[in-house]
Amino acid sequence: MRNQPANVRFSELVKICTHFFGEPRSSSSSHMIFKTPWQGDPRINIQNSNGKAKIYQVRQVLAALDKSKNM
């Protein structure tokens, strides 16, 4: 995922986010928003783009995972 953020399926990213951050707090629109134990960035807000995750959102999830490891 780190090496090829453009080739991450949206369903994979949802599974990862759900595992580490719980169920999305909002999924009523085109975005799925996950709650983090901190305020501010990196926020986890992902959306499906023809079955793929958007590259910048994959990077945000990676940053959030890194931050959660260091807490």
mmCIF file of C-alpha atoms in Angstrom:
data_model
loop_
_atom_site.group_PDB
_atom_site.id
_atom_site.type_symbol
_atom_site.label_atom_id
_atom_site.label_comp_id
_atom_site.label_asym_id
_atom_site.label_seq_id
_atom_site.Cartn_x
_atom_site.Cartn_y
_atom_site.Cartn_z
ATOM 1 C CA MET A 1 0.000 0.000 0.000
ATOM 2 C CA ARG A 2 2.862 2.362 0.795
ATOM 3 C CA ASN A 3 4.724 1.533 -2.400
ATOM 4 C CA GLN A 4 1.740 1.747 -4.743
ATOM 5 C CA PRO A 5 -1.000 3.958 -3.300
ATOM 6 C CA ALA A 6 -2.650 4.177 -6.719
ATOM 7 C CA ASN A 7 -3.388 0.440 -6.756
ATOM 8 C CA VAL A 8 -5.345 0.142 -3.516
ATOM 9 C CA ARG A 9 -8.902 -1.100 -3.789
ATOM 10 C CA PHE A 10 -11.495 0.896 -1.903
ATOM 11 C CA SER A 11 -12.795 -2.266 -0.200
ATOM 12 C CA GLU A 12 -9.290 -3.029 1.124
ATOM 13 C CA LEU A 13 -8.931 0.474 2.536
ATOM 14 C CA VAL A 14 -12.340 0.220 4.235
ATOM 15 C CA LYS A 15 -11.298 -3.072 5.893
ATOM 16 C CA ILE A 16 -8.043 -1.543 7.129
ATOM 17 C CA CYS A 17 -9.752 1.574 8.478
ATOM 18 C CA THR A 18 -12.500 -0.458 10.161
ATOM 19 C CA HIS A 19 -9.933 -2.738 11.796
ATOM 20 C CA PHE A 20 -7.817 0.074 13.222
ATOM 21 C CA PHE A 21 -10.385 2.846 13.791
ATOM 22 C CA GLY A 22 -13.743 1.067 14.143
ATOM 23 C CA GLU A 23 -16.913 1.500 12.168
ATOM 24 C CA PRO A 24 -17.220 4.729 10.176
ATOM 25 C CA ARG A 25 -19.057 7.448 12.053
ATOM 26 C CA SER A 26 -20.594 8.643 8.825
ATOM 27 C CA SER A 27 -21.210 6.895 5.543
ATOM 28 C CA SER A 28 -24.404 8.552 4.385
ATOM 29 C CA SER A 29 -22.830 10.470 1.530
ATOM 30 C CA SER A 30 -20.160 9.435 -0.945
ATOM 31 C CA HIS A 31 -17.553 9.658 1.833
ATOM 32 C CA MET A 32 -16.829 7.327 4.747
ATOM 33 C CA ILE A 33 -15.524 9.196 7.775
ATOM 34 C CA PHE A 34 -13.655 7.347 10.512
ATOM 35 C CA LYS A 35 -13.142 8.644 14.037
ATOM 36 C CA THR A 36 -9.579 8.959 15.281
ATOM 37 C CA PRO A 37 -8.398 9.224 18.906
ATOM 38 C CA TRP A 38 -6.959 12.687 18.186
ATOM 39 C CA GLN A 39 -8.326 15.958 16.891
ATOM 40 C CA GLY A 40 -7.208 17.383 13.580
ATOM 41 C CA ASP A 41 -4.954 15.903 10.959
ATOM 42 C CA PRO A 42 -4.518 13.327 9.710
ATOM 43 C CA ARG A 43 -8.231 12.872 9.268
ATOM 44 C CA ILE A 44 -9.626 9.693 7.760
ATOM 45 C CA ASN A 45 -12.146 10.516 5.098
ATOM 46 C CA ILE A 46 -12.282 8.089 2.167
ATOM 47 C CA GLN A 47 -14.400 7.732 -0.940
ATOM 48 C CA ASN A 48 -14.852 5.170 -3.673
ATOM 49 C CA SER A 49 -13.472 6.151 -7.066
ATOM 50 C CA ASN A 50 -14.548 3.412 -9.477
ATOM 51 C CA GLY A 51 -13.530 0.669 -7.060
ATOM 52 C CA LYS A 52 -10.193 2.267 -6.172
ATOM 53 C CA ALA A 53 -9.182 4.440 -3.260
ATOM 54 C CA LYS A 54 -7.966 7.928 -4.047
ATOM 55 C CA ILE A 55 -4.198 8.255 -3.744
ATOM 56 C CA TYR A 56 -4.194 11.219 -1.365
ATOM 57 C CA GLN A 57 -6.675 9.426 0.891
ATOM 58 C CA VAL A 58 -4.481 6.307 0.996
ATOM 59 C CA ARG A 59 -1.622 8.547 2.100
ATOM 60 C CA GLN A 60 -3.838 10.099 4.801
ATOM 61 C CA VAL A 61 -4.709 6.630 6.118
ATOM 62 C CA LEU A 62 -1.028 5.664 6.160
ATOM 63 C CA ALA A 63 -0.203 8.852 8.087
ATOM 64 C CA ALA A 64 -2.990 8.097 10.573
ATOM 65 C CA LEU A 65 -1.726 4.541 11.059
ATOM 66 C CA ASP A 66 1.796 5.859 11.657
ATOM 67 C CA LYS A 67 0.502 8.390 14.166
ATOM 68 C CA SER A 68 -1.561 5.777 16.010
ATOM 69 C CA LYS A 69 1.505 3.516 16.288
ATOM 70 C CA ASN A 70 3.444 6.330 17.953
ATOM 71 C CA MET A 71 0.758 7.116 20.528
#
